[in-house]
Coordinates of C-alpha atoms in Angstrom, one line a residue:
M1 CA 97.7 71.2 86.1
A2 CA 101.0 69.6 85.2
W3 CA 103.8 68.7 87.7
S4 CA 103.4 65.1 86.7
P5 CA 106.3 62.6 87.0
F6 CA 105.4 61.3 83.6
L7 CA 106.6 64.6 82.1
L8 CA 110.1 64.4 83.3
L9 CA 111.7 62.6 80.3
S10 CA 110.0 64.8 77.7
L11 CA 110.9 67.9 79.6
V12 CA 114.5 66.9 79.9
S13 CA 114.5 66.1 76.2
L14 CA 113.0 69.6 75.5
A15 CA 115.8 71.2 77.6
F16 CA 118.5 69.5 75.6
S17 CA 116.9 70.1 72.3
T18 CA 116.6 73.8 72.8
P19 CA 119.7 74.9 74.7
L20 CA 120.1 78.2 72.9
N21 CA 116.5 79.3 73.0
R22 CA 116.5 80.3 76.7
R23 CA 119.2 82.0 78.8
W24 CA 118.9 80.4 82.2
D25 CA 122.1 82.1 83.4
D26 CA 120.8 85.6 82.7
F27 CA 120.0 86.4 86.3
V28 CA 118.0 89.3 87.9
E29 CA 118.2 89.8 91.6
K30 CA 114.9 89.0 93.3
H31 CA 115.7 90.1 96.9
S32 CA 118.8 90.8 98.9
W33 CA 119.7 91.9 102.4
G34 CA 123.1 93.1 101.1
A35 CA 126.0 92.1 103.2
V36 CA 124.0 92.6 106.5
I37 CA 122.7 89.6 108.3
P38 CA 119.2 90.2 109.6
K39 CA 119.1 91.4 113.2
G40 CA 119.2 88.6 115.8
W41 CA 120.9 86.1 113.5
Q42 CA 124.5 84.9 113.3
F43 CA 126.3 83.0 110.6
H44 CA 126.9 79.5 111.8
S45 CA 128.6 77.6 109.0
S46 CA 128.4 76.6 105.4
P47 CA 126.2 73.6 104.7
S48 CA 127.5 70.5 102.9
P49 CA 126.9 71.0 99.2
D50 CA 124.9 67.7 99.2
T51 CA 122.5 68.8 102.0
L52 CA 119.0 68.4 100.7
I53 CA 116.6 71.2 100.7
D54 CA 112.9 71.4 99.9
L55 CA 112.7 74.5 97.6
R56 CA 109.2 76.0 97.1
L57 CA 108.3 78.1 94.2
G58 CA 105.3 80.5 94.5
L59 CA 104.1 80.9 91.0
K60 CA 102.2 83.9 89.7
S61 CA 98.5 83.4 89.8
A62 CA 96.9 84.1 86.4
R63 CA 93.7 85.7 87.7
I64 CA 94.6 86.9 91.2
D65 CA 93.1 90.4 90.5
E66 CA 89.8 88.7 89.8
L67 CA 89.9 87.0 93.2
F68 CA 90.4 90.4 94.8
H69 CA 87.5 91.8 92.8
H70 CA 85.2 88.9 94.0
L71 CA 86.4 89.3 97.6
G72 CA 85.8 93.1 97.5
Q73 CA 82.2 92.5 96.4
T74 CA 81.3 89.5 98.6
S75 CA 82.7 91.2 101.8
D76 CA 81.0 94.6 101.2
P77 CA 77.8 94.8 103.2
D78 CA 76.3 97.2 100.7
H79 CA 77.0 95.1 97.6
E80 CA 74.3 92.8 96.2
R81 CA 76.8 89.9 96.2
Y82 CA 77.6 90.3 99.9
G83 CA 78.0 86.9 101.5
N84 CA 78.1 85.0 98.2
H85 CA 81.4 83.4 99.0
L86 CA 83.4 81.4 96.4
S87 CA 83.8 77.7 96.4
K88 CA 87.1 75.9 96.8
E89 CA 87.1 75.1 93.1
Q90 CA 86.3 78.7 92.1
V91 CA 89.2 80.0 94.2
E92 CA 91.6 77.5 92.8
E93 CA 90.6 78.4 89.2
L94 CA 91.3 82.0 89.9
V95 CA 94.7 81.5 91.6
A96 CA 96.0 78.8 89.3
P97 CA 99.1 79.8 87.3
H98 CA 98.8 80.4 83.5
T99 CA 99.8 77.5 81.3
D100 CA 102.6 79.7 80.0
T101 CA 103.9 80.0 83.5
V102 CA 103.7 76.3 84.1
S103 CA 105.5 75.6 80.8
M104 CA 108.2 78.1 81.6
V105 CA 108.9 76.8 85.1
E106 CA 108.9 73.2 83.9
E107 CA 111.4 74.0 81.2
W108 CA 113.7 75.7 83.7
L109 CA 113.5 72.8 86.1
A110 CA 114.0 70.3 83.3
H111 CA 117.1 72.2 82.1
H112 CA 118.6 71.5 85.6
G113 CA 117.3 67.9 85.6
Y114 CA 114.5 68.4 88.0
Q115 CA 110.7 68.3 88.1
G116 CA 108.4 69.9 90.6
S117 CA 105.5 68.5 92.5
A118 CA 102.4 70.5 93.3
A119 CA 102.4 71.8 96.9
S120 CA 99.0 73.5 96.7
P121 CA 95.7 72.4 95.2
A122 CA 95.7 75.1 92.6
G123 CA 99.3 74.4 91.6
D124 CA 100.4 77.9 92.5
W125 CA 103.0 76.4 94.8
V126 CA 105.5 73.9 93.6
T127 CA 108.1 72.0 95.6
I128 CA 111.5 70.6 94.4
R129 CA 113.8 68.5 96.6
L130 CA 117.4 69.1 95.6
P131 CA 120.9 69.5 97.0
V132 CA 122.0 72.9 98.2
K133 CA 124.7 73.1 95.5
D134 CA 122.0 72.9 92.8
A135 CA 119.7 75.4 94.5
E136 CA 122.7 77.8 94.6
R137 CA 123.3 77.3 90.9
M138 CA 119.7 77.8 90.0
L139 CA 119.2 80.9 92.1
S140 CA 122.6 82.5 91.9
A141 CA 122.7 82.3 95.7
E142 CA 125.0 81.2 98.5
Y143 CA 123.3 79.4 101.3
G144 CA 124.5 79.3 104.9
L145 CA 123.4 78.0 108.2
Y146 CA 122.4 80.8 110.5
H147 CA 121.8 80.7 114.2
H148 CA 119.3 82.7 116.3
P149 CA 120.8 82.6 119.9
S150 CA 117.7 83.8 121.8
S151 CA 115.4 81.1 120.2
K152 CA 118.2 78.5 119.7
D153 CA 116.9 78.0 116.2
T154 CA 119.3 77.3 113.3
V155 CA 118.1 77.7 109.7
L156 CA 119.3 77.3 106.1
R157 CA 119.0 80.7 104.4
T158 CA 120.7 83.0 101.9
L159 CA 121.3 86.7 102.1
S160 CA 120.2 87.2 98.4
Y161 CA 118.8 85.2 95.5
S162 CA 118.1 85.8 91.9
L163 CA 116.0 84.3 89.1
P164 CA 116.6 83.9 85.4
R165 CA 115.2 87.0 83.6
A166 CA 112.9 84.7 81.7
L167 CA 111.1 83.7 84.9
L168 CA 110.3 87.2 86.1
G169 CA 106.5 87.6 85.9
H170 CA 106.1 83.8 86.4
V171 CA 107.7 83.1 89.8
D172 CA 106.6 85.5 92.6
T173 CA 108.8 84.1 95.4
V174 CA 111.1 81.2 96.3
S175 CA 111.5 79.8 99.8
P176 CA 113.5 79.3 101.8
T177 CA 115.7 82.1 100.6
T178 CA 116.0 85.5 102.4
Y179 CA 113.2 85.3 104.9
F180 CA 114.9 84.5 108.3
G181 CA 111.7 84.4 110.3
T182 CA 110.6 81.2 112.1
F183 CA 108.0 80.7 114.7
K184 CA 110.7 80.2 117.3
S185 CA 112.3 83.5 116.5
M186 CA 109.1 85.5 116.4
R187 CA 108.1 87.5 119.4
A188 CA 105.4 85.8 121.4
T189 CA 102.1 87.7 121.8
S190 CA 101.3 86.3 125.2
F191 CA 103.0 86.4 128.6
L192 CA 102.5 85.4 132.2
M193 CA 101.1 87.9 134.6
P194 CA 101.1 88.1 138.4
E195 CA 98.4 86.1 140.2
V196 CA 95.6 88.0 141.8
D197 CA 93.8 87.1 145.0
L198 CA 90.1 87.8 144.9
D199 CA 87.0 87.4 147.1
P200 CA 85.9 83.9 146.3
D201 CA 82.3 85.0 146.5
A202 CA 82.7 87.9 144.1
V203 CA 81.2 87.4 140.6
P204 CA 81.4 89.2 137.3
P205 CA 81.5 92.1 136.6
A206 CA 82.9 93.0 140.0
T207 CA 85.9 90.8 139.5
C208 CA 86.7 91.6 135.9
D209 CA 89.0 94.6 136.4
R210 CA 91.5 92.2 138.0
R211 CA 90.7 88.8 136.6
I212 CA 89.2 87.9 133.2
T213 CA 87.1 84.8 132.6
P214 CA 84.7 83.8 129.8
D215 CA 81.8 85.2 131.9
C216 CA 83.6 88.5 132.1
L217 CA 84.0 88.6 128.4
K218 CA 80.5 87.6 127.5
T219 CA 79.1 90.1 130.0
L220 CA 81.5 92.9 128.8
Y221 CA 80.7 92.3 125.2
D222 CA 76.9 91.8 125.7
A223 CA 76.7 88.2 124.7
A224 CA 75.9 86.6 128.0
N225 CA 72.3 85.8 127.2
Y226 CA 72.7 84.5 123.7
T227 CA 71.9 80.9 123.0
Q228 CA 73.5 79.3 119.9
Q229 CA 71.0 78.0 117.3
A230 CA 73.1 76.7 114.4
S231 CA 76.2 75.2 116.0
S232 CA 76.2 72.1 113.8
R233 CA 76.9 74.2 110.8
N234 CA 79.3 76.5 112.5
S235 CA 83.1 76.1 113.2
L236 CA 86.1 77.9 114.7
G237 CA 89.8 77.1 114.1
V238 CA 92.9 77.8 116.2
A239 CA 96.3 77.8 114.5
G240 CA 99.0 76.4 116.8
Y241 CA 102.7 76.1 116.3
L242 CA 106.0 75.5 118.1
D243 CA 105.0 72.2 119.7
E244 CA 102.3 74.0 121.6
F245 CA 99.6 71.5 122.5
A246 CA 96.1 72.3 123.8
N247 CA 95.4 70.0 126.7
R248 CA 92.0 68.3 127.0
A249 CA 92.2 67.6 130.7
D250 CA 93.1 71.3 131.4
L251 CA 90.1 72.3 129.3
Q252 CA 87.8 70.2 131.4
T253 CA 89.2 71.7 134.6
F254 CA 88.8 75.2 133.1
L255 CA 85.2 74.5 132.1
R256 CA 84.3 73.0 135.5
Q257 CA 85.7 76.1 137.2
F258 CA 84.7 78.9 134.9
V259 CA 82.0 77.6 132.5
P260 CA 80.3 74.7 134.3
A261 CA 77.4 74.5 131.9
R262 CA 79.8 73.5 129.2
T263 CA 81.7 70.8 131.1
G264 CA 82.4 67.9 128.8
T265 CA 82.7 70.0 125.7
N266 CA 85.9 69.1 123.8
F267 CA 87.8 70.1 120.7
T268 CA 89.3 68.3 117.7
T269 CA 93.1 68.3 117.1
V270 CA 94.3 68.2 113.5
R271 CA 98.0 67.6 112.9
V272 CA 99.7 69.4 110.0
N273 CA 103.1 68.8 108.7
G274 CA 104.2 66.5 111.5
G275 CA 102.6 68.6 114.3
G276 CA 102.2 66.8 117.6
D277 CA 99.6 66.3 120.3
D278 CA 101.5 65.5 123.4
Q279 CA 98.9 65.7 126.2
S280 CA 101.7 65.5 128.9
I281 CA 103.0 68.9 127.8
P282 CA 100.3 71.6 128.0
G283 CA 101.1 74.8 126.3
V284 CA 100.3 78.2 127.8
E285 CA 99.5 79.7 124.4
A286 CA 97.6 76.7 123.1
N287 CA 95.5 76.4 126.4
L288 CA 94.8 80.1 126.4
D289 CA 93.5 80.0 122.8
I290 CA 91.3 76.9 123.1
Q291 CA 90.0 77.5 126.6
Y292 CA 88.7 80.9 125.6
T293 CA 87.4 80.1 122.1
V294 CA 85.5 77.0 123.6
G295 CA 84.6 78.9 126.8
I296 CA 82.8 81.7 124.8
S297 CA 81.6 79.9 121.7
A298 CA 80.6 76.4 122.8
P299 CA 78.8 74.3 121.6
I300 CA 80.2 75.6 118.3
P301 CA 82.8 73.0 117.2
N302 CA 86.4 74.1 117.8
T303 CA 89.5 72.6 116.0
Y304 CA 93.1 73.1 117.1
Y305 CA 95.6 72.8 114.2
S306 CA 99.0 71.6 115.5
T307 CA 101.5 72.5 112.8
G308 CA 105.0 71.1 112.8
G309 CA 107.8 71.8 110.5
S310 CA 110.7 72.7 112.8
P311 CA 113.0 69.6 112.9
P312 CA 116.0 69.5 115.2
F313 CA 119.1 70.9 113.6
N314 CA 121.7 68.3 112.6
P315 CA 124.7 69.7 110.7
D316 CA 125.6 66.2 109.5
S317 CA 122.2 65.4 108.2
N318 CA 121.6 64.8 104.5
T319 CA 117.9 65.3 104.8
P320 CA 115.9 68.5 104.5
T321 CA 116.4 70.5 107.7
N322 CA 115.1 73.8 109.1
T323 CA 113.8 75.0 105.7
N324 CA 110.3 75.6 106.9
E325 CA 108.9 79.1 106.9
P326 CA 105.9 80.4 108.9
Y327 CA 102.4 79.9 107.6
L328 CA 103.1 78.2 104.3
D329 CA 102.5 74.6 105.4
W330 CA 99.4 75.5 107.4
L331 CA 97.9 77.7 104.7
N332 CA 98.4 75.2 101.9
F333 CA 97.0 72.5 104.1
I334 CA 93.9 74.5 105.0
L335 CA 93.3 75.5 101.4
S336 CA 93.5 71.9 100.3
Q337 CA 90.6 71.0 102.5
S338 CA 87.1 70.8 101.1
S339 CA 85.5 72.2 104.3
I340 CA 87.3 74.7 106.5
P341 CA 86.4 76.6 109.7
L342 CA 84.4 79.8 109.3
V343 CA 86.7 81.7 111.7
F344 CA 90.5 81.3 112.4
T345 CA 92.6 82.9 115.2
T346 CA 96.4 83.0 115.2
S347 CA 98.7 84.6 117.7
Y348 CA 102.1 85.1 116.0
G349 CA 103.9 88.0 114.3
D350 CA 107.2 89.5 113.2
D351 CA 108.6 92.9 112.3
E352 CA 107.3 93.6 108.8
Q353 CA 110.7 94.9 107.7
T354 CA 112.2 91.5 108.3
V355 CA 109.9 89.8 105.8
P356 CA 110.9 90.0 102.2
P357 CA 108.2 91.8 100.2
D358 CA 107.8 89.0 97.7
Y359 CA 107.2 86.4 100.5
A360 CA 104.9 88.7 102.4
T361 CA 102.8 89.5 99.4
K362 CA 102.4 85.9 98.4
V363 CA 101.4 84.8 101.9
C364 CA 99.0 87.7 102.2
D365 CA 97.4 86.5 99.0
L366 CA 96.8 83.1 100.6
F367 CA 94.9 84.8 103.4
A368 CA 92.8 86.4 100.7
Q369 CA 92.0 83.0 99.4
L370 CA 90.6 81.9 102.7
G371 CA 88.6 85.1 103.0
A372 CA 87.1 84.5 99.5
R373 CA 85.9 81.0 100.7
G374 CA 84.0 82.6 103.6
S375 CA 86.5 82.4 106.5
S376 CA 87.3 85.2 108.9
I377 CA 91.1 85.4 109.6
L378 CA 92.0 87.1 112.9
F379 CA 95.6 87.8 114.1
S380 CA 96.8 89.3 117.3
S381 CA 98.3 92.8 116.6
G382 CA 101.4 92.3 118.7
D383 CA 102.6 93.2 122.2
D384 CA 105.2 95.9 121.5
G385 CA 103.1 99.0 120.8
V386 CA 104.5 100.9 117.8
G387 CA 107.7 98.9 117.9
A388 CA 110.2 97.0 120.1
G389 CA 113.8 97.8 120.9
D390 CA 115.6 100.6 119.1
C391 CA 113.3 100.6 116.1
T392 CA 116.0 101.2 113.6
T393 CA 115.5 100.3 110.0
N394 CA 117.4 97.5 108.4
D395 CA 118.1 99.2 105.1
G396 CA 121.5 100.4 106.1
Q397 CA 120.3 103.9 107.0
N398 CA 119.4 103.1 110.6
R399 CA 116.5 105.5 110.8
V400 CA 114.3 105.3 113.9
Q401 CA 110.9 104.3 112.6
F402 CA 107.8 102.7 113.9
Q403 CA 107.9 98.9 113.3
P404 CA 104.6 97.5 112.0
E405 CA 104.0 93.7 112.3
F406 CA 103.3 91.1 109.7
P407 CA 100.8 89.4 109.2
S408 CA 98.8 92.0 111.0
S409 CA 99.7 94.5 108.3
C410 CA 98.2 92.3 105.6
P411 CA 95.0 93.9 104.4
F412 CA 93.2 90.6 104.1
V413 CA 93.4 89.7 107.8
T414 CA 91.7 91.3 110.8
A415 CA 94.2 92.5 113.3
V416 CA 93.1 92.6 117.0
G417 CA 94.6 95.0 119.5
G418 CA 94.3 94.9 123.3
T419 CA 92.4 96.6 126.1
T420 CA 92.4 96.4 129.8
R421 CA 90.0 97.4 132.7
T422 CA 86.3 97.2 132.3
N423 CA 84.6 100.4 133.5
P424 CA 85.5 101.9 131.1
E425 CA 87.8 99.8 128.9
V426 CA 91.0 101.5 128.0
A427 CA 93.8 100.7 125.5
V428 CA 96.5 98.5 127.0
D429 CA 99.9 100.0 126.6
F430 CA 101.4 97.0 124.7
S431 CA 98.7 97.0 122.0
G432 CA 100.4 96.6 118.7
G433 CA 99.4 99.2 116.1
S434 CA 100.8 101.3 113.3
F435 CA 100.9 101.7 109.5
S436 CA 102.3 99.2 107.0
N437 CA 105.5 100.1 105.1
L438 CA 104.6 97.5 102.5
F439 CA 100.9 97.3 101.9
A440 CA 98.8 100.2 100.6
R441 CA 95.8 101.3 102.6
P442 CA 92.7 99.4 101.4
D443 CA 89.6 101.3 100.4
Y444 CA 87.5 99.9 103.2
Q445 CA 89.5 101.9 105.8
T446 CA 90.2 105.1 103.9
A447 CA 87.6 107.3 105.5
A448 CA 88.2 106.2 109.1
V449 CA 92.0 106.4 108.9
T450 CA 92.0 109.7 107.0
T451 CA 89.9 111.2 109.8
F452 CA 92.4 110.0 112.4
L453 CA 95.4 111.3 110.4
N454 CA 93.7 114.7 110.0
Q455 CA 93.3 114.9 113.8
L456 CA 96.8 113.6 114.4
G457 CA 98.4 116.5 112.6
T458 CA 102.2 116.5 112.8
T459 CA 102.5 114.2 115.8
N460 CA 105.0 111.4 115.1
N461 CA 106.0 112.9 111.8
G462 CA 108.9 111.0 110.2
L463 CA 108.2 107.9 112.2
F464 CA 105.8 106.3 109.8
K465 CA 106.2 108.2 106.6
Y466 CA 108.4 105.7 104.7
V467 CA 105.4 103.9 103.3
F468 CA 105.4 101.8 100.2
R469 CA 102.9 100.1 97.9
Y470 CA 103.6 96.8 96.3
I471 CA 103.1 97.0 92.6
R472 CA 102.8 93.8 90.6
Q473 CA 104.1 94.1 87.0
T474 CA 104.8 91.4 84.4
F475 CA 108.5 91.8 84.3
L476 CA 109.5 94.1 87.1
T477 CA 108.6 94.7 90.8
L478 CA 108.6 98.3 91.9
F479 CA 108.2 100.1 95.2
I480 CA 106.6 103.5 95.1
S481 CA 106.9 105.9 98.0
I482 CA 103.5 107.1 99.3
S483 CA 103.6 109.2 102.4
K484 CA 101.3 108.0 105.2
T485 CA 99.1 105.7 103.1
G486 CA 100.0 102.3 104.4
R487 CA 97.5 99.8 105.6
A488 CA 96.6 100.8 109.1
Y489 CA 96.0 98.4 112.0
P490 CA 94.6 97.1 114.3
D491 CA 91.0 96.8 113.0
I492 CA 89.4 96.0 116.3
A493 CA 90.4 95.2 119.9
A494 CA 89.4 93.0 122.9
Q495 CA 90.6 92.5 126.5
G496 CA 94.2 91.5 126.8
T497 CA 95.2 91.2 130.5
N498 CA 94.7 88.9 133.4
F499 CA 93.1 86.0 131.6
Q500 CA 92.7 83.0 133.9
V501 CA 94.1 79.9 132.1
I502 CA 94.4 76.4 133.4
V503 CA 97.9 75.0 132.7
G504 CA 98.9 71.6 134.2
G505 CA 95.8 71.7 136.4
K506 CA 96.6 75.1 138.0
V507 CA 95.3 78.6 137.3
T508 CA 97.8 80.9 135.6
S509 CA 97.2 84.5 134.7
V510 CA 98.1 85.4 131.1
G511 CA 98.1 88.6 129.1
G512 CA 98.8 89.8 125.6
T513 CA 97.0 90.3 122.3
S514 CA 97.2 86.5 122.1
A515 CA 94.3 86.7 124.5
S516 CA 92.5 89.4 122.5
S517 CA 92.5 87.5 119.2
P518 CA 90.8 84.3 120.3
T519 CA 88.3 86.4 122.3
A520 CA 87.3 88.4 119.2
A521 CA 87.3 85.2 117.1
A522 CA 84.8 83.6 119.5
I523 CA 82.5 86.6 119.3
I524 CA 82.7 86.4 115.5
A525 CA 81.7 82.7 115.7
L526 CA 78.6 83.8 117.7
L527 CA 77.8 86.3 115.0
N528 CA 78.1 83.6 112.4
D529 CA 75.7 81.6 114.4
V530 CA 73.2 84.5 114.1
R531 CA 73.6 84.6 110.3
L532 CA 73.5 80.8 109.8
A533 CA 70.3 80.5 111.9
A534 CA 68.8 83.1 109.6
G535 CA 69.7 81.1 106.5
K536 CA 72.6 83.4 105.6
S537 CA 76.3 82.6 104.9
S538 CA 79.2 83.2 107.2
L539 CA 80.7 86.7 107.6
G540 CA 83.9 85.8 105.8
F541 CA 86.4 88.5 105.3
L542 CA 85.5 90.9 108.1
N543 CA 87.2 94.2 107.5
P544 CA 84.7 96.0 105.1
F545 CA 81.9 95.0 107.5
I546 CA 83.8 96.3 110.5
Y547 CA 84.5 99.7 109.0
K548 CA 80.9 100.2 107.8
N549 CA 79.5 99.3 111.2
G550 CA 81.8 101.2 113.5
A551 CA 78.8 102.2 115.7
A552 CA 78.3 98.6 116.7
F553 CA 81.7 98.5 118.4
N554 CA 82.6 100.0 121.8
D555 CA 84.8 102.9 121.0
I556 CA 87.9 103.0 123.2
T557 CA 89.0 106.6 123.8
S558 CA 91.8 106.5 126.2
G559 CA 95.2 104.9 126.5
N560 CA 98.2 104.7 124.2
N561 CA 100.8 102.3 122.8
P562 CA 104.3 103.6 123.4
G563 CA 107.4 102.3 121.7
C564 CA 110.5 103.4 119.8
G565 CA 111.2 105.9 122.5
T566 CA 107.9 107.7 122.0
N567 CA 104.4 107.6 123.4
G568 CA 103.2 106.0 120.3
F569 CA 99.6 106.8 119.3
D570 CA 96.7 107.8 121.5
A571 CA 93.3 106.0 121.5
G572 CA 90.5 108.5 120.7
V573 CA 87.1 108.9 119.2
G574 CA 86.7 106.7 116.1
W575 CA 89.4 104.5 114.6
D576 CA 92.9 104.7 116.1
P577 CA 96.1 102.6 115.6
V578 CA 95.8 101.3 119.2
T579 CA 92.3 99.7 119.4
G580 CA 91.0 100.1 115.8
M581 CA 87.3 100.6 115.7
G582 CA 87.0 99.4 119.3
T583 CA 85.8 96.2 121.0
P584 CA 82.8 94.1 119.8
N585 CA 79.3 94.8 121.1
F586 CA 77.5 91.5 120.3
A587 CA 74.0 92.9 121.0
K588 CA 74.5 95.7 118.5
L589 CA 76.4 93.6 116.0
R590 CA 73.8 90.9 115.8
L591 CA 71.3 93.5 114.6
V592 CA 73.5 94.4 111.6
V593 CA 74.9 91.1 110.4

């Protein structure tokens, strides 16, 4: 791959020697919000023209369709290649840009006096540091500083950007441009709940309707009597952001109180992009995640990834500021590692309609790369049912429409909804679930979702009919309307209320699908243990396995997920957009892995 500093002089010479061969001022709009600032944001001020920005180019991968083909085969339990995951090098070979793409982008950068540096091991992401005034000229854009009052975040973004026509089909996305999402502005998928007084002598399962502990979850999901056999070859990762730090002292208090046999078990913290590890500031979200992944999966090694990238805003600064976007730093870091955890859990999400399609698709492809390498990627499905607030569209028409969440809507992640109560489990009313307006329904869920839609009939008609499929073409990006054929989520569910978490040495009750995702991830880690002990590979990308083994999940048949002024969807027999295929039954699942 190129992106070498030694190429700069030759590329600059090339640019000056062929000024008429390429029209770098013939622009085609890549994405625009029009004149409407995304909801929740306000224009703050214009940046200094000399403010530096780290511009990232997501280049078109030459053989990305081959990656999807491999992933489809290696994740299909009925295929002879099931479990034969790709190596890091094989994935990088498939997602690397074509040499023509590299040459074209280098020529464009050199024309403006710049060179790029590889920001990903495959070279499909390139970074350029440059003043805002040059970024505006190169992208036919106008950057501004925008403020998000509720999160107090201020970012450098533009309402629209364009690319030279010659680059269409070579550059998939540019960031930061029109995606206003940050982890600070995203809705949290966990929240504090009222404390519950219980009989101190009561034990699971009698206590579990009102207070969830690891013993409750292992009993409920039939994993209480399993003993790990291949822990040294297994691994589980928790993605953390927003200066949320998992506290080691709190973990020991948690284990002593709730999992005494695992007292002394710890986790590893890996810092990404300036992420911290301040043990004096325990995070509710971080502690929830690590206490339940460790509490259920130990002694399987757990790693907490503390990802930074949200520097304090300083309008007078001449250094890159607030140009980070969710997931990119973490994903490119993970993909650069030679060895990665076999399961990941993440608990953040945003309205899909606020994420530009080019950015969402490129990030979704990065999750596919992780799946192809044998990792299972789980995301909480969100805590707003079918949508929060007034649920109006941001396309200028102000239609009321269900609001799916991203990344849960990405077909290469496993979205985890929420349940409550234990005898029986029922869908919790905040469980996020709907149909994507961006990603087409993948084949692995066609049968299950079609059955649900046939039973649904005309209920909620018009609230999730504006569905689109993203079509990649060499020189043009199209959106084709397809009624009710969007990627459906969640895929599975797990408990999501009354989790007992130690924060600052004290018990706190926490709820949300942020509790559901680490719970499910820990169960998947136990299933990987079963496979590894039998000499098999990890489960990897889970969804084809889930939909072909629905009978191994506890079907949740009551409850709903209201939102947008409606009752949302109802949980019922089979898959539904509240609890997916249901909650995991480890005893059944271990027989089919």
